[in-house]
XYZ file of C-alpha atoms in Angstrom:
763
model
C -21.734 -28.772 -6.434
C -22.776 -25.145 -6.075
C -20.481 -22.453 -7.432
C -18.010 -24.780 -9.158
C -15.770 -21.882 -10.245
C -15.241 -20.963 -6.598
C -13.943 -24.430 -5.746
C -11.779 -24.672 -8.842
C -10.278 -21.227 -8.138
C -9.625 -22.117 -4.503
C -7.919 -25.341 -5.580
C -5.696 -23.425 -8.004
C -4.672 -20.876 -5.350
C -4.007 -23.647 -2.804
C -1.836 -25.509 -5.300
C 0.070 -22.318 -6.120
C 0.657 -21.706 -2.413
C 2.084 -25.221 -2.040
C 4.387 -24.641 -5.008
C 5.543 -21.222 -3.821
C 6.428 -22.565 -0.393
C 8.414 -25.440 -1.838
C 6.017 -28.208 -0.839
C 5.721 -29.491 -4.404
C 8.686 -29.830 -6.822
C 8.138 -28.115 -10.140
C 8.867 -31.265 -12.162
C 6.278 -33.273 -10.235
C 3.655 -30.543 -10.564
C 4.218 -30.218 -14.312
C 4.060 -33.992 -14.749
C 0.806 -34.317 -12.814
C -0.729 -31.409 -14.726
C 0.154 -32.970 -18.084
C -1.109 -36.396 -17.025
C -4.465 -34.987 -15.884
C -5.259 -33.202 -19.140
C -6.942 -36.236 -20.774
C -8.806 -36.968 -17.549
C -10.092 -33.407 -17.506
C -11.239 -33.720 -21.116
C -13.021 -36.984 -20.315
C -14.806 -35.506 -17.291
C -15.871 -32.319 -19.038
C -19.147 -33.848 -20.161
C -19.977 -35.489 -16.837
C -21.415 -32.909 -14.508
C -21.019 -34.870 -11.274
C -17.355 -35.642 -11.643
C -16.298 -32.599 -13.663
C -15.860 -30.207 -10.714
C -13.814 -32.654 -8.663
C -11.535 -33.491 -11.585
C -11.166 -29.821 -12.482
C -10.216 -29.060 -8.887
C -7.460 -31.678 -8.987
C -6.202 -30.340 -12.312
C -6.360 -26.746 -11.086
C -4.408 -27.643 -7.936
C -1.726 -29.376 -10.008
C -1.511 -26.433 -12.421
C -1.306 -23.973 -9.532
C 1.457 -26.007 -7.899
C 3.394 -26.001 -11.176
C 2.995 -22.216 -11.542
C 3.996 -21.552 -7.935
C 7.002 -23.863 -7.982
C 8.197 -22.440 -11.282
C 7.930 -18.864 -9.992
C 10.024 -19.743 -6.922
C 12.702 -21.607 -8.896
C 16.004 -19.722 -8.469
C 17.577 -18.278 -11.638
C 20.230 -20.336 -13.398
C 23.844 -19.342 -14.104
C 22.939 -18.369 -17.667
C 20.784 -15.520 -16.280
C 21.966 -12.225 -14.850
C 20.114 -12.857 -11.573
C 21.970 -16.156 -11.202
C 25.388 -14.447 -10.986
C 25.122 -13.431 -7.319
C 28.369 -12.245 -5.771
C 29.870 -11.072 -9.059
C 30.591 -7.529 -10.226
C 28.388 -6.848 -13.242
C 27.681 -3.968 -15.614
C 24.251 -3.716 -17.205
C 22.164 -1.293 -19.183
C 18.411 -1.158 -19.165
C 15.177 0.718 -18.508
C 14.257 2.041 -15.057
C 10.800 0.670 -14.282
C 10.379 2.608 -11.020
C 11.828 5.893 -9.738
C 14.068 6.851 -6.816
C 17.466 5.917 -5.453
C 16.276 2.347 -5.117
C 14.634 1.411 -8.380
C 13.769 -1.631 -10.435
C 15.785 -2.011 -13.635
C 14.634 -4.030 -16.613
C 18.058 -4.985 -17.944
C 18.271 -5.113 -21.741
C 22.043 -5.515 -22.219
C 24.511 -7.293 -19.968
C 27.861 -5.648 -20.703
C 29.742 -7.712 -18.136
C 29.966 -10.698 -17.889
C 29.347 -11.539 -21.524
C 26.916 -14.161 -22.742
C 24.429 -13.781 -19.880
C 20.692 -13.322 -20.355
C 19.271 -10.123 -18.786
C 16.909 -10.200 -15.813
C 14.892 -7.661 -13.885
C 16.781 -6.523 -10.763
C 16.464 -3.962 -8.005
C 19.226 -1.352 -8.032
C 20.371 0.218 -4.783
C 22.128 3.344 -6.001
C 23.321 6.738 -4.794
C 21.466 9.029 -7.207
C 17.779 9.190 -8.038
C 16.464 8.224 -11.458
C 13.063 8.588 -13.078
C 10.891 5.837 -14.460
C 11.579 5.474 -18.159
C 15.238 6.511 -17.984
C 17.824 4.393 -19.773
C 20.410 3.630 -17.097
C 23.830 1.984 -17.051
C 24.794 0.465 -13.704
C 27.952 -1.161 -12.424
C 28.070 -2.928 -9.088
C 27.938 -6.166 -7.171
C 24.984 -8.501 -7.695
C 23.385 -10.072 -4.625
C 20.596 -12.635 -4.342
C 17.191 -11.538 -3.101
C 17.195 -10.949 0.653
C 15.899 -13.784 2.800
C 14.543 -13.811 6.367
C 17.491 -13.649 8.750
C 15.732 -12.975 12.068
C 13.278 -15.252 13.902
C 9.711 -14.785 12.697
C 10.734 -12.132 10.169
C 8.448 -11.835 7.112
C 10.081 -12.433 3.762
C 12.002 -9.167 3.105
C 11.856 -9.774 -0.653
C 8.068 -9.744 -0.733
C 8.076 -6.123 -1.966
C 10.369 -7.080 -4.856
C 8.057 -9.881 -5.934
C 5.541 -7.234 -6.988
C 7.948 -6.039 -9.676
C 9.254 -9.527 -10.544
C 12.782 -8.497 -9.501
C 15.058 -11.532 -9.303
C 18.190 -10.078 -7.650
C 19.614 -6.976 -5.961
C 22.344 -4.892 -7.603
C 24.351 -2.781 -5.140
C 25.554 -0.005 -7.438
C 29.024 1.484 -7.442
C 28.173 3.733 -10.390
C 24.816 4.791 -11.856
C 24.843 6.643 -15.168
C 21.688 7.965 -16.841
C 22.287 7.352 -20.540
C 19.025 8.860 -21.779
C 16.196 10.496 -19.880
C 12.533 9.825 -20.604
C 13.191 7.170 -23.234
C 10.681 4.644 -21.919
C 7.090 4.271 -23.139
C 4.518 6.803 -21.910
C 2.608 4.214 -19.886
C 5.773 3.771 -17.811
C 6.785 7.437 -17.474
C 3.487 9.212 -16.973
C 2.310 7.558 -13.705
C 5.541 8.473 -11.948
C 5.359 12.020 -13.329
C 1.721 12.355 -12.270
C 2.394 11.161 -8.708
C 5.304 13.532 -8.277
C 3.396 16.464 -9.800
C 0.399 15.901 -7.528
C 2.685 15.559 -4.504
C 4.267 18.943 -5.316
C 0.825 20.541 -5.613
C -0.115 19.210 -2.157
C 3.205 20.462 -0.793
C 2.602 23.974 -2.120
C -0.997 24.132 -0.916
C -0.661 22.533 2.512
C 2.031 22.550 5.142
C 3.541 19.496 6.766
C 2.394 17.006 7.832
C -0.967 17.443 6.074
C 0.587 17.464 2.594
C 2.275 14.111 3.255
C -0.919 12.660 4.741
C -2.931 13.804 1.720
C -0.376 12.284 -0.663
C -0.541 9.051 1.329
C -4.332 8.876 1.484
C -4.842 9.741 -2.185
C -1.837 8.140 -3.898
C -0.323 5.790 -1.345
C 2.991 7.718 -1.252
C 4.822 6.737 1.978
C 4.654 9.300 4.779
C 8.255 10.245 5.719
C 7.401 11.057 9.348
C 8.083 7.828 11.290
C 6.218 9.042 14.368
C 3.128 9.789 12.314
C 3.357 6.387 10.667
C 3.506 4.807 14.112
C 0.412 6.752 15.223
C -1.597 5.499 12.243
C -0.291 1.961 12.763
C -1.156 1.926 16.482
C -4.696 3.130 15.737
C -5.340 0.547 13.012
C -5.553 3.208 10.294
C -2.273 2.583 8.504
C -4.205 1.119 5.556
C -5.395 4.653 4.772
C -1.809 5.698 3.984
C -1.095 2.982 1.434
C -2.488 2.293 -2.006
C -5.477 -0.008 -1.566
C -8.767 -1.000 -3.029
C -10.542 1.472 -0.736
C -9.260 4.392 -2.809
C -10.457 2.698 -5.984
C -13.916 2.178 -4.523
C -14.081 5.849 -3.571
C -12.915 6.967 -7.017
C -15.425 4.652 -8.701
C -18.288 5.990 -6.569
C -17.271 9.609 -7.197
C -17.017 9.044 -10.960
C -20.381 7.271 -10.996
C -22.020 10.192 -9.199
C -20.314 12.739 -11.459
C -21.850 10.988 -14.502
C -25.327 10.691 -12.977
C -26.899 12.687 -15.849
C -25.882 10.000 -18.350
C -27.417 6.613 -18.962
C -26.365 3.708 -16.752
C -23.975 2.020 -19.270
C -22.107 5.304 -19.696
C -21.873 5.773 -15.923
C -20.618 2.227 -15.412
C -18.006 2.423 -18.177
C -16.905 5.874 -16.995
C -16.476 4.621 -13.419
C -14.445 1.665 -14.690
C -12.233 3.971 -16.768
C -11.635 6.182 -13.707
C -10.724 3.081 -11.663
C -8.222 1.829 -14.246
C -6.577 5.238 -14.699
C -6.302 5.775 -10.943
C -4.847 2.286 -10.398
C -2.326 2.970 -13.156
C -1.264 6.302 -11.625
C -1.131 4.921 -8.067
C 1.258 2.149 -9.038
C -0.861 -0.948 -9.626
C -0.279 -2.493 -6.213
C -1.750 -5.971 -5.534
C -4.751 -4.486 -3.733
C -5.270 -2.079 -6.627
C -5.049 -4.937 -9.128
C -7.593 -6.903 -7.099
C -10.095 -4.059 -7.005
C -9.567 -3.110 -10.677
C -9.992 -6.684 -11.910
C -13.113 -7.212 -9.812
C -14.528 -3.937 -11.119
C -13.724 -4.883 -14.719
C -15.349 -8.301 -14.472
C -18.355 -6.843 -12.700
C -18.829 -4.152 -15.352
C -18.468 -6.679 -18.171
C -21.074 -8.916 -16.543
C -23.426 -5.963 -16.131
C -23.068 -4.892 -19.757
C -23.752 -8.464 -20.841
C -26.771 -8.523 -18.501
C -25.342 -11.387 -16.494
C -25.747 -11.776 -12.760
C -22.606 -11.220 -10.678
C -22.027 -13.659 -7.833
C -19.673 -11.980 -5.303
C -18.226 -15.285 -4.068
C -17.370 -16.440 -7.572
C -16.041 -13.011 -8.517
C -13.713 -12.875 -5.508
C -12.388 -16.430 -6.002
C -11.894 -15.987 -9.750
C -10.043 -12.695 -9.218
C -7.666 -14.338 -6.757
C -6.958 -17.226 -9.143
C -6.409 -14.891 -12.108
C -3.927 -12.675 -10.247
C -2.071 -15.659 -8.820
C -1.826 -17.189 -12.298
C -0.073 -14.029 -13.531
C 2.004 -13.356 -10.380
C 2.233 -16.504 -8.180
C 4.649 -14.825 -5.767
C 1.965 -12.299 -4.835
C 0.681 -15.037 -2.546
C 3.410 -14.186 -0.024
C 2.726 -10.452 -0.302
C 1.123 -9.154 2.897
C -0.825 -6.477 1.028
C -2.289 -9.094 -1.317
C -3.350 -11.272 1.603
C -4.847 -8.421 3.618
C -6.717 -7.067 0.595
C -8.446 -10.364 -0.121
C -9.096 -11.035 3.563
C -10.782 -7.646 4.012
C -12.825 -8.108 0.830
C -13.841 -11.605 1.927
C -15.040 -10.119 5.209
C -17.171 -7.584 3.349
C -18.605 -10.223 1.011
C -19.309 -12.870 3.656
C -20.154 -10.910 6.764
C -21.005 -7.238 6.192
C -24.616 -7.729 5.076
C -25.626 -10.084 7.949
C -23.957 -7.791 10.476
C -25.755 -4.779 9.089
C -29.078 -6.537 9.555
C -28.149 -7.596 13.078
C -27.575 -4.020 14.224
C -31.264 -3.201 14.366
C -33.033 -0.173 12.918
C -30.437 2.523 13.432
C -29.320 4.939 10.715
C -28.335 2.985 7.635
C -25.067 4.894 7.148
C -23.973 4.053 10.701
C -24.995 0.411 10.369
C -23.099 0.060 7.094
C -19.958 1.675 8.469
C -19.878 -0.386 11.640
C -20.651 -3.616 9.776
C -17.906 -2.973 7.227
C -15.329 -2.113 9.897
C -16.157 -5.126 12.076
C -16.230 -7.620 9.200
C -12.931 -6.387 7.745
C -11.145 -6.362 11.095
C -12.432 -9.826 11.978
C -11.069 -11.347 8.783
C -7.717 -9.534 8.738
C -6.993 -10.076 12.452
C -5.418 -13.554 12.052
C -3.112 -12.251 9.318
C -2.097 -9.213 11.363
C -1.251 -11.449 14.315
C 0.617 -13.899 12.102
C 2.731 -11.326 10.263
C 3.162 -8.584 12.859
C 2.442 -10.229 16.215
C 0.048 -7.514 17.322
C -3.527 -6.317 17.214
C -5.204 -2.937 17.607
C -8.321 -3.507 19.766
C -9.616 0.000 19.029
C -9.215 -0.370 15.259
C -12.957 -0.852 14.693
C -13.734 2.429 16.467
C -10.981 4.234 14.567
C -12.175 2.940 11.206
C -15.805 3.815 11.900
C -14.703 7.390 12.638
C -12.096 7.750 9.905
C -13.241 5.810 6.837
C -16.160 8.151 5.983
C -13.743 11.092 6.108
C -11.255 9.297 3.867
C -14.078 8.705 1.382
C -14.313 12.515 1.113
C -10.560 13.192 1.201
C -9.689 10.917 -1.749
C -11.917 12.545 -4.421
C -11.351 16.034 -2.987
C -7.583 15.554 -3.002
C -7.644 14.099 -6.502
C -9.837 16.877 -7.944
C -7.857 19.558 -6.122
C -4.584 18.093 -7.332
C -5.740 18.025 -10.946
C -6.962 21.613 -10.691
C -3.667 22.598 -9.089
C -1.747 21.243 -12.051
C -3.608 23.744 -14.245
C -3.874 26.721 -11.839
C -3.098 26.449 -8.141
C -5.282 29.350 -6.864
C -8.387 27.664 -8.276
C -7.521 24.455 -6.430
C -6.790 25.991 -3.026
C -10.385 25.909 -1.628
C -10.759 22.238 -2.541
C -7.330 21.348 -1.205
C -7.996 23.231 2.040
C -11.117 21.122 2.526
C -9.088 17.989 1.814
C -6.458 19.234 4.266
C -9.151 19.689 6.921
C -10.167 16.091 6.317
C -6.548 14.999 6.720
C -6.284 16.958 9.957
C -9.346 15.103 11.198
C -7.771 11.754 10.237
C -4.585 12.676 12.126
C -6.665 13.678 15.150
C -8.543 10.359 15.098
C -5.291 8.430 14.752
C -3.595 10.314 17.605
C -6.636 10.045 19.875
C -7.198 6.336 19.330
C -3.488 5.481 19.553
C -3.322 7.223 22.939
C -6.119 5.087 24.412
C -5.200 2.370 26.930
C -4.051 -0.891 25.291
C -4.154 0.702 21.837
C -1.779 -2.025 20.623
C -1.922 -5.549 22.024
C 1.277 -7.483 21.408
C 0.830 -11.206 20.877
C 3.558 -12.962 22.798
C 5.543 -15.724 21.203
C 3.983 -18.118 20.361
C 0.916 -16.382 18.999
C -1.274 -19.476 19.346
C -3.668 -17.831 21.799
C -4.532 -14.892 19.556
C -4.815 -17.126 16.498
C -7.105 -19.507 18.396
C -9.369 -16.633 19.409
C -9.539 -15.419 15.814
C -10.275 -18.961 14.636
C -13.064 -19.330 17.215
C -14.567 -16.059 16.012
C -14.536 -17.319 12.427
C -16.158 -20.571 13.570
C -18.869 -18.548 15.297
C -19.472 -16.598 12.108
C -19.605 -19.821 10.097
C -22.145 -21.309 12.480
C -24.217 -18.112 12.421
C -24.294 -18.087 8.630
C -25.191 -21.784 8.554
C -22.016 -22.920 6.782
C -21.308 -25.528 9.488
C -23.536 -27.098 12.110
C -23.648 -25.124 15.336
C -22.895 -28.142 17.489
C -19.727 -28.982 15.588
C -18.564 -25.394 15.665
C -19.115 -25.151 19.436
C -17.242 -28.404 20.088
C -14.327 -27.330 17.884
C -14.169 -23.910 19.552
C -14.264 -25.399 23.050
C -11.473 -27.844 22.193
C -9.366 -25.060 20.717
C -9.838 -22.820 23.768
C -9.110 -25.705 26.127
C -5.916 -26.577 24.258
C -4.791 -22.934 24.298
C -5.518 -22.598 28.035
C -3.689 -25.800 28.919
C -0.680 -24.881 26.770
C -0.397 -21.548 28.526
C -1.121 -23.059 31.955
C 1.731 -25.556 31.710
C 4.888 -24.119 33.252
C 7.404 -23.169 30.556
C 10.864 -24.682 30.792
C 13.220 -22.424 32.763
C 15.242 -21.303 29.756
C 16.919 -17.979 29.147
C 17.059 -16.897 25.499
C 19.579 -14.533 23.936
C 18.979 -13.494 20.307
C 21.762 -11.792 18.373
C 19.727 -10.127 15.622
C 20.984 -9.702 12.081
C 20.948 -5.909 11.751
C 23.700 -5.593 9.173
C 26.781 -3.646 10.268
C 25.997 -3.089 13.930
C 24.832 -4.778 17.136
C 21.402 -5.582 18.553
C 20.775 -8.224 21.192
C 17.428 -9.155 22.769
C 17.453 -11.211 25.965
C 14.431 -12.987 27.446
C 14.769 -14.285 30.995
C 12.965 -17.431 32.220
C 10.431 -15.212 34.007
C 9.606 -13.174 30.894
C 11.748 -10.083 31.476
C 13.298 -8.529 28.357
C 16.671 -6.862 28.078
C 17.864 -5.048 24.946
C 21.562 -4.412 24.404
C 22.015 -1.894 21.553
C 19.601 -1.511 18.642
C 21.534 -1.618 15.375
C 21.693 1.052 12.660
C 18.006 0.833 11.668
C 14.758 0.475 13.556
C 12.942 -2.198 11.559
C 14.793 -5.405 12.562
C 14.651 -4.890 16.317
C 11.226 -3.226 16.529
C 9.682 -5.928 14.345
C 11.231 -8.673 16.453
C 10.051 -7.084 19.692
C 6.548 -6.542 18.284
C 6.304 -10.247 17.447
C 7.738 -11.362 20.779
C 5.803 -9.261 23.271
C 6.941 -5.656 22.874
C 7.804 -4.861 26.486
C 11.395 -3.844 27.371
C 12.489 -3.967 31.026
C 16.130 -2.931 30.657
C 17.756 -1.146 27.715
C 21.550 -0.981 27.562
C 23.393 1.318 25.157
C 27.010 0.273 24.803
C 28.164 3.526 23.140
C 26.713 6.363 21.038
C 27.752 5.334 17.519
C 24.889 5.162 15.015
C 25.223 1.435 14.313
C 24.310 0.783 17.960
C 22.039 3.653 19.010
C 19.812 4.449 15.986
C 17.592 1.391 16.262
C 17.541 1.629 20.067
C 16.201 5.193 19.925
C 13.268 4.043 17.793
C 12.744 1.042 20.087
C 12.416 3.278 23.137
C 10.144 5.669 21.271
C 7.813 2.805 20.372
C 7.958 0.495 23.397
C 9.519 2.499 26.214
C 11.624 0.738 28.863
C 11.754 0.162 32.598
C 15.270 1.562 32.877
C 18.076 2.702 30.556
C 21.765 2.069 31.218
C 24.166 4.271 29.246
C 27.877 4.935 29.510
C 27.205 8.653 29.167
C 30.176 9.383 26.953
C 29.530 12.878 25.479
C 29.192 12.527 21.740
C 27.861 15.045 19.170
C 26.069 12.393 17.110
C 22.514 13.512 16.139
C 21.168 9.986 16.664
C 22.596 9.950 20.189
C 20.930 13.294 20.875
C 17.654 11.823 19.594
C 18.154 8.835 21.897
C 18.589 11.073 24.955
C 15.596 13.187 23.934
C 13.462 10.061 23.623
C 14.514 8.990 27.123
C 13.424 12.376 28.448
C 10.186 12.482 26.476
C 9.150 8.994 27.572
C 10.304 9.726 31.161
C 12.354 6.551 31.271
C 14.595 6.181 34.357
C 18.185 6.816 33.216
C 21.283 5.530 34.979
C 24.955 5.887 34.159
C 26.536 2.492 33.588
C 29.720 2.285 35.628
C 31.764 -0.607 36.953
C 29.906 -2.243 39.832
C 26.332 -1.424 38.725
C 24.101 -4.498 39.001
C 20.553 -5.234 37.858
C 18.734 -8.332 39.113
C 15.894 -9.878 37.099
C 14.962 -12.962 39.082
C 17.677 -15.563 38.568
C 19.337 -13.440 35.850
C 21.886 -10.841 36.913
C 23.413 -8.041 34.838
C 26.787 -6.791 36.020
C 28.494 -3.752 34.465
C 32.252 -4.358 34.219
C 33.261 -1.248 32.226
C 33.720 1.740 31.977
C 35.410 2.771 35.193
C 34.277 5.778 37.211
C 36.683 7.955 35.215
C 36.126 7.608 31.477
C 38.953 6.483 29.193
C 40.745 9.304 27.418
C 42.590 9.005 24.142
C 42.051 7.712 20.597
C 38.789 5.853 19.899
C 37.412 7.058 23.231
C 33.803 6.409 22.173
C 34.624 2.767 21.488
C 36.968 2.318 24.444
C 34.270 3.596 26.840
C 31.733 1.047 25.611
C 29.558 -0.406 28.355
C 30.714 -3.984 29.001
C 27.976 -6.110 30.560
C 28.165 -9.616 31.974
C 24.887 -11.544 32.121
C 24.684 -14.555 34.403
C 21.973 -17.203 34.627
C 22.836 -19.904 37.135
C 26.161 -21.355 35.920
C 26.207 -19.759 32.451
C 27.562 -16.309 31.610
C 27.320 -14.096 28.542
C 29.711 -11.200 27.938
C 28.650 -8.181 25.833
C 31.716 -5.923 25.348
C 30.301 -3.396 22.872
C 33.056 -2.037 20.628
C 35.925 -1.989 23.127
C 39.369 -2.056 21.559
C 42.786 -3.200 22.724
C 43.185 -0.461 25.377
C 39.962 -1.189 27.243
C 40.437 -4.940 26.816
C 43.856 -4.670 28.464
C 42.432 -2.562 31.281
C 39.685 -5.125 31.881
C 42.187 -7.962 32.053
C 44.423 -5.969 34.416
C 41.505 -4.977 36.662
C 41.175 -8.490 38.033
C 37.463 -8.713 37.139
C 36.193 -12.216 36.458
C 35.709 -12.033 32.676
C 34.980 -15.717 32.142
C 31.917 -16.378 29.984
C 30.519 -19.265 27.985
C 29.286 -16.897 25.245
C 31.155 -13.850 23.964
C 29.778 -11.203 21.654
C 32.776 -10.486 19.412
C 33.861 -6.874 20.063
C 33.660 -4.225 17.351
C 32.370 -6.451 14.511
C 35.656 -8.370 14.425
C 37.841 -5.292 13.961
C 41.608 -5.749 13.932
C 41.890 -3.406 16.940
C 39.837 -5.704 19.187
C 39.717 -9.344 20.359
C 43.278 -9.325 21.668
C 44.803 -12.627 22.699
C 44.971 -11.867 26.485
C 41.335 -10.762 26.470
C 40.131 -13.919 24.707
C 42.157 -16.102 27.084
C 40.655 -14.298 30.069
C 37.117 -14.751 28.757
C 37.751 -18.325 27.505
C 34.385 -18.592 25.722
C 32.831 -21.805 24.467
C 30.943 -19.891 21.744
C 31.493 -16.500 20.084
C 28.886 -14.579 18.094
C 29.969 -11.992 15.525
C 27.423 -9.379 14.464
C 28.627 -7.991 11.141
C 27.179 -6.706 7.889
C 27.601 -8.560 4.645
C 29.827 -6.767 2.098
C 30.576 -4.046 4.646
C 33.119 -1.390 3.522
C 35.365 -1.776 6.600
C 36.713 -5.226 5.837
C 35.129 -6.698 8.989
C 35.837 -9.254 10.262
C 39.582 -9.067 9.883
C 41.209 -12.348 8.882
C 43.756 -12.063 11.724
C 40.932 -11.871 14.255
C 39.210 -14.932 12.806
C 42.520 -16.780 12.850
C 42.955 -15.843 16.517
C 39.593 -17.373 17.426
C 40.464 -20.420 15.348
C 43.805 -20.942 17.129
C 42.038 -20.876 20.484
C 39.412 -23.358 19.294
C 36.486 -20.939 19.707
C 33.643 -21.543 17.206
C 32.344 -18.277 15.728
C 28.777 -17.781 14.514
C 28.307 -14.837 12.146
C 25.120 -12.932 11.412
C 26.244 -12.133 7.855
C 26.522 -15.852 7.129
C 24.196 -17.548 9.633
C 21.512 -14.883 10.112
C 20.253 -14.221 13.621
C 21.859 -16.457 16.233
C 19.615 -17.651 19.071
C 21.204 -19.153 22.180
C 19.060 -20.868 24.800
C 20.306 -22.067 28.146
C 18.901 -23.768 31.208
C 21.781 -22.466 33.285
C 24.071 -25.405 32.539
C 23.923 -26.197 28.809
C 23.804 -24.064 25.680
C 21.735 -24.616 22.548
C 22.689 -22.496 19.539
C 20.353 -22.095 16.578
C 20.930 -20.149 13.369
C 18.281 -18.615 11.138
C 19.555 -18.686 7.550
C 17.397 -21.168 5.583
C 20.358 -22.659 3.730
C 22.245 -23.276 6.987
C 21.549 -26.414 8.909
C 20.324 -25.690 12.408
C 23.459 -25.835 14.534
C 23.327 -27.168 18.087
C 26.162 -26.803 20.593
C 26.214 -28.174 24.100
C 28.774 -26.863 26.574
C 28.309 -28.126 30.096
C 29.702 -25.768 32.705
C 32.017 -27.570 35.133
C 33.832 -24.653 36.736
């Protein structure tokens, strides 16, 4: 078997993936690994059977490593005391208000072994500080919305095992940690300040992102780079390492080749250390190190073996990196370069070599990362190849120029200004490319749910590449591609069942509801306090918004909706129009004006028809409610009807508005009720609940919220009336599907059994 190390490495990574995803119990994997050791020893001297046996052993060992890494911490560990108030002291591994703490002493409770945790505090700390923290310990976050990527994947990079929500953060001693921990953070911050002094916004932030991977604070600019397919330029990746290595190699061109190679490797390792040692950085640094060692030993480097071995080595050290999107995208892009770039370059004829190389690299990378982008984010950027061909050469200049200018600026800023101005010009060009490409028609293609069609197309493209390279027979590849396309066409040609879907997203302390009608229309009611949950869900489920309803202008309802409209737009916006000085509400109205979205005041009697689905505004009245809690009492109350089933969305109305609704004589009956005001004591009055008479209630509320929601009296009231309550803090997102007669309720939390409820309408 050719390239045995490739197959053994692939088997190890596949086994680790099975263990990480819980497909193999850790005890079984360890037992199989131990049992296969003598078999491996026996087969070591038999060339024909050695690779196969080693693959089996590697798969078993990988499964054991993956399952062990995913095993939850026990009660004897700090991370296993979720829900308790703890007090710990340790070393800050990262900087900021949210930082990773390597606990060294557990002050409370006693007798517990320390673990590494993420601290969510109120004051910034520096890497290397000795910190004492008191607060409540929570388990790692889990996906709580449909299709949501694992939210803890960023914490896996630092091996954090729990989240500590801090009540008090005290810096006991500053700068106590080892230099290798303190200096990278200091260097990043110092370089960022140099860029800030030399360049104005947003070019300083773009330069810091391109050179060091520091997040760009401007959300709109982030969205522009994302929509153009250039967001990888703003994060730490192997591309920066390649540029640094090439620049160092050229700078040492007067020296002999071994000196140049070792110098380039040293520059790569130092840069990866300063930039934070992200998974993509680790991949590039390890590949560079192995390649340099092979060159110094005068051994030939096989790119396929090098890539597979690097993946296996990193997974052996950090098995949970397998679920990290950056890790996956880095290896997919590198695999595209290794497998496809050279043949593509030769297929482009006799044009300029620089152009052929750039186009081949961009096409091969995009082709291999496309399935992952669709899988994780539900979208593609069709113009990404064009954007990368235009932008990547400029970024190859910006990285070394920004790094050299930053280092000069640390010594004397005036000497660095010419270099930094050139780097700033390069950043301005990158911003121009991103804005231009993102403004092109169909700059972002949203893959509707399910994403089978886009994945099938990507798979067919990979089959075509495999047939072209001779990895599989052309006839078999054509037959497989035709079958896949036929299956995708027939699946999409079959009429979908006439179901309406209402998803109550888990957005923490706030409301966000996404409604999909049987004919594909989308309605959004509120957007939650943050943009990410609702925008990510919409991106994975089609993106388009036909009707956006804002119940009232408080931040926990409007903030996420403002970002949703900025990103996706809407066919029409319904708003109660209550005048409120909230900055997020002002941003919402400005977004409506900027996007030229039709705006209508929501008043009693307003109706919107979307095929068989009707929206009926029941509140507020023509004259707005005056008095205490006016913003809440003037919430837009919407009734949604599909055939014989109704949903009622009352916003945050309180007792006054509820009483007025009951007295108005409006038909408030609904099978599904969104619990008003996160279960506040001032809402969900007994007459209102009796008038609605719901079969199911859904409560959107944040876990450990400071308001005491939901109030126990409110829950008792629902219990007395026999109304089952689903809660986003406990059940995750709640999805309700209906055919117009029956309801099916599904929860998202992985530890909750999927709950089904059928309520036939007989009224």
